[in-house]
Coordinates of N, CA and C in Angstrom, one line a residue:
M1 N -132.0 -76.0 -40.6 CA -131.6 -76.8 -41.7 C -130.4 -76.2 -42.5
W2 N -130.2 -74.6 -42.1 CA -129.4 -74.2 -42.4 C -127.7 -74.5 -41.9
Q3 N -128.1 -74.8 -40.9 CA -126.7 -75.3 -39.8 C -126.2 -76.1 -40.5
L4 N -127.1 -77.7 -40.8 CA -126.7 -79.0 -41.3 C -126.2 -78.2 -43.2
A5 N -126.6 -77.4 -43.5 CA -125.9 -77.1 -45.0 C -124.7 -76.4 -45.1
S6 N -124.4 -75.3 -43.6 CA -123.2 -75.0 -43.9 C -122.1 -75.4 -43.2
I7 N -122.5 -76.6 -42.5 CA -121.6 -77.8 -41.9 C -120.7 -78.6 -43.0
F8 N -122.1 -79.0 -43.8 CA -121.8 -79.8 -45.2 C -121.0 -79.0 -46.0
A9 N -121.2 -77.9 -46.3 CA -120.8 -77.0 -47.4 C -118.9 -76.9 -46.9
A10 N -118.8 -76.5 -45.7 CA -117.8 -76.4 -45.0 C -116.4 -77.8 -45.3
V11 N -117.2 -78.5 -44.5 CA -116.8 -79.8 -44.4 C -116.3 -80.4 -46.2
F12 N -117.6 -80.5 -47.3 CA -117.0 -80.9 -48.0 C -115.9 -80.1 -48.8
I13 N -115.9 -78.9 -48.8 CA -115.4 -78.0 -49.9 C -113.7 -78.0 -49.0
A14 N -113.1 -78.2 -47.7 CA -112.1 -78.3 -47.2 C -112.1 -79.9 -47.4
E15 N -112.0 -81.1 -47.8 CA -112.6 -82.2 -47.9 C -111.6 -82.4 -49.4
L16 N -112.3 -81.3 -50.5 CA -111.6 -81.4 -51.9 C -110.5 -81.7 -52.2
G17 N -109.3 -82.5 -52.7 CA -108.3 -82.2 -53.2 C -107.0 -82.4 -51.8
D18 N -108.2 -83.0 -50.6 CA -106.9 -83.2 -49.4 C -106.7 -84.4 -49.6
K19 N -105.0 -84.8 -48.9 CA -104.4 -86.4 -49.4 C -105.4 -87.4 -49.2
T20 N -106.3 -87.2 -48.3 CA -107.4 -88.6 -47.7 C -108.3 -88.6 -49.5
Q21 N -108.4 -88.0 -50.0 CA -109.3 -88.0 -51.1 C -108.4 -88.3 -52.3
L22 N -106.6 -88.1 -52.2 CA -106.0 -88.4 -53.4 C -105.7 -90.0 -53.1
A23 N -106.2 -90.2 -51.6 CA -105.3 -91.8 -51.1 C -106.4 -92.5 -51.8
T24 N -107.9 -92.4 -51.4 CA -108.8 -92.8 -52.0 C -108.9 -93.0 -53.1
M25 N -108.8 -92.0 -54.1 CA -108.6 -92.2 -55.3 C -107.1 -92.8 -55.9
L26 N -106.2 -93.0 -55.1 CA -106.0 -93.8 -55.8 C -105.6 -95.6 -55.6
F27 N -106.5 -95.7 -54.5 CA -106.9 -97.2 -54.2 C -107.6 -97.5 -55.3
A28 N -108.6 -96.6 -55.4 CA -109.7 -97.4 -56.5 C -109.1 -97.4 -58.4
T29 N -107.9 -96.9 -58.3 CA -107.3 -96.9 -59.6 C -106.3 -98.0 -59.8
E30 N -106.0 -98.2 -58.6 CA -105.5 -99.6 -58.6 C -105.6 -100.9 -58.9
G31 N -107.1 -100.5 -59.0 CA -107.8 -102.1 -59.3 C -107.7 -103.3 -58.7
K32 N -107.1 -103.3 -57.4 CA -106.8 -104.6 -56.4 C -108.4 -104.8 -55.5
H33 N -108.9 -103.6 -55.6 CA -110.0 -103.5 -54.9 C -111.4 -103.0 -54.9
S34 N -112.2 -103.6 -55.5 CA -113.4 -102.8 -55.8 C -113.6 -101.8 -56.0
P35 N -114.7 -101.1 -56.7 CA -114.8 -99.0 -56.2 C -116.0 -99.4 -55.0
F36 N -116.4 -100.3 -55.3 CA -117.0 -100.7 -53.9 C -116.8 -100.3 -52.4
A37 N -116.1 -101.7 -52.2 CA -115.1 -101.6 -50.9 C -114.6 -100.2 -51.0
V38 N -113.8 -99.7 -52.1 CA -113.1 -98.4 -51.6 C -114.2 -97.2 -51.3
F39 N -115.4 -97.9 -51.4 CA -116.0 -96.4 -51.2 C -116.4 -96.6 -49.7
V40 N -116.8 -98.1 -49.6 CA -117.5 -98.5 -48.1 C -116.3 -97.9 -46.9
A41 N -115.0 -98.4 -47.6 CA -114.1 -98.4 -46.1 C -113.3 -97.0 -46.0
A42 N -113.5 -96.3 -47.1 CA -113.2 -94.7 -47.5 C -114.5 -94.0 -46.3
A43 N -115.4 -94.4 -46.6 CA -116.9 -93.7 -46.1 C -117.0 -93.9 -44.3
L44 N -116.3 -95.5 -44.2 CA -116.6 -95.6 -42.6 C -116.0 -95.0 -41.9
A45 N -114.6 -94.6 -42.9 CA -113.0 -93.9 -42.1 C -113.3 -92.7 -41.6
L46 N -114.1 -92.1 -42.6 CA -114.5 -90.8 -42.8 C -115.5 -90.9 -41.6
C47 N -116.3 -91.5 -41.2 CA -117.0 -91.4 -40.5 C -116.8 -91.5 -38.8
V48 N -115.8 -92.6 -38.6 CA -115.3 -92.6 -37.2 C -114.2 -91.4 -36.9
S49 N -113.6 -91.2 -37.9 CA -112.5 -90.3 -37.7 C -113.8 -88.4 -37.4
T50 N -114.9 -88.4 -38.1 CA -115.7 -87.3 -37.7 C -116.5 -87.4 -36.4
A51 N -116.6 -88.4 -35.9 CA -117.3 -88.8 -34.8 C -116.5 -88.8 -33.5
L52 N -114.9 -89.1 -34.1 CA -113.8 -89.0 -33.3 C -113.6 -87.2 -32.8
A53 N -113.8 -86.4 -34.0 CA -113.7 -85.1 -33.9 C -114.8 -84.8 -33.1
V54 N -115.6 -84.8 -33.0 CA -117.3 -84.0 -32.6 C -117.0 -84.6 -31.3
L55 N -116.4 -86.0 -30.5 CA -116.8 -86.0 -29.2 C -115.3 -85.4 -28.5
L56 N -114.3 -85.6 -29.5 CA -113.3 -84.6 -29.0 C -113.7 -82.9 -28.4
G57 N -114.4 -82.2 -29.3 CA -114.8 -81.4 -29.5 C -115.5 -81.1 -28.8
S58 N -116.6 -82.4 -28.5 CA -117.5 -81.8 -26.8 C -116.7 -81.4 -25.8
V59 N -115.6 -82.7 -25.9 CA -115.2 -82.7 -24.2 C -114.7 -81.6 -24.2
F60 N -113.3 -80.8 -25.4 CA -112.6 -80.1 -25.3 C -113.5 -78.6 -24.5
A61 N -114.5 -78.3 -25.3 CA -115.4 -77.3 -24.9 C -116.4 -77.5 -23.7
Q62 N -116.1 -78.5 -22.6 CA -117.1 -78.6 -21.9 C -115.4 -78.0 -20.6
R63 N -114.5 -78.7 -21.0 CA -113.2 -78.1 -19.6 C -112.1 -77.1 -20.7
L64 N -112.5 -76.0 -21.4 CA -112.1 -75.2 -21.6 C -112.7 -74.3 -21.9
E65 N -113.3 -74.0 -21.0 CA -114.1 -72.7 -21.5 C -113.8 -71.3 -21.1
G66 N -114.1 -70.5 -21.9 CA -113.3 -69.5 -21.9 C -111.9 -69.2 -22.8
I67 N -111.9 -70.3 -23.1 CA -110.0 -70.1 -24.1 C -110.8 -70.3 -25.7
P68 N -110.1 -69.1 -26.3 CA -110.9 -69.0 -27.9 C -110.4 -70.2 -28.3
L69 N -110.9 -71.3 -28.3 CA -110.6 -72.8 -29.6 C -110.3 -72.0 -30.5
K70 N -111.1 -71.2 -31.3 CA -111.1 -71.1 -33.1 C -109.6 -70.6 -32.7
L71 N -109.4 -69.4 -32.6 CA -108.2 -68.5 -32.3 C -106.8 -69.6 -32.5
I72 N -106.9 -70.5 -30.9 CA -106.0 -71.5 -31.3 C -106.1 -72.5 -32.3
A73 N -106.9 -72.8 -32.8 CA -107.0 -73.7 -34.1 C -106.5 -73.1 -35.7
G74 N -106.8 -71.5 -35.7 CA -106.4 -71.0 -36.7 C -105.3 -70.6 -36.6
I75 N -104.3 -70.1 -35.7 CA -103.1 -70.2 -35.4 C -102.0 -71.5 -35.4
G76 N -102.7 -72.6 -35.2 CA -102.4 -74.0 -35.4 C -102.0 -74.4 -36.7
F77 N -103.4 -73.7 -37.4 CA -103.0 -73.7 -39.0 C -102.1 -73.0 -39.8
I78 N -102.0 -71.9 -39.1 CA -101.1 -70.6 -39.9 C -99.5 -71.6 -39.6
A79 N -99.3 -72.2 -38.4 CA -98.1 -72.7 -37.9 C -97.4 -73.7 -38.9
I80 N -99.0 -74.7 -39.2 CA -98.4 -75.8 -40.2 C -98.1 -75.2 -41.3
G81 N -99.2 -74.5 -42.2 CA -98.6 -73.7 -43.4 C -97.4 -73.1 -43.2
A82 N -96.9 -72.1 -42.2 CA -95.3 -72.0 -42.4 C -94.3 -73.1 -42.4
W83 N -94.7 -73.9 -41.5 CA -93.8 -75.4 -41.9 C -93.8 -75.8 -42.9
T84 N -94.7 -75.9 -43.8 CA -94.9 -76.9 -44.8 C -93.9 -75.5 -46.0
I85 N -94.3 -74.4 -45.7 CA -93.2 -73.2 -47.2 C -92.1 -72.9 -46.9
V86 N -91.4 -73.1 -45.2 CA -90.5 -73.4 -44.7 C -89.6 -74.7 -45.5
D87 N -90.5 -75.8 -45.0 CA -89.6 -77.0 -45.7 C -89.6 -76.9 -47.5
Y88 N -90.2 -76.6 -47.8 CA -90.6 -76.3 -49.6 C -89.4 -75.2 -49.8
L89 N -89.0 -74.7 -49.4 CA -88.1 -73.4 -49.4 C -86.4 -74.2 -49.3
R90 N -86.8 -74.9 -48.3 CA -85.5 -75.8 -48.0 C -84.8 -76.9 -48.9
T91 N -85.8 -77.4 -50.2 CA -85.2 -78.3 -50.9 C -85.5 -77.3 -52.2

């Protein structure tokens, strides 16, 4: 049970205020779609993208044994952050 709670908390916090959530909020505020339709479409999109992530993660874990995937992911996030900062400083 704690495993589910920790995964839920990590994903929930990571998703707060991200561009996906902001895009969903914009769809809801446009008034072109019902709030229920926006909710269902966004929830389905999140479910499908999460299923894809779990599937790919499982495949990578089987095929890339011994490679520190958390380290690679961390370096990737740092690289994206550095790229974002550099891009911001150029403007």
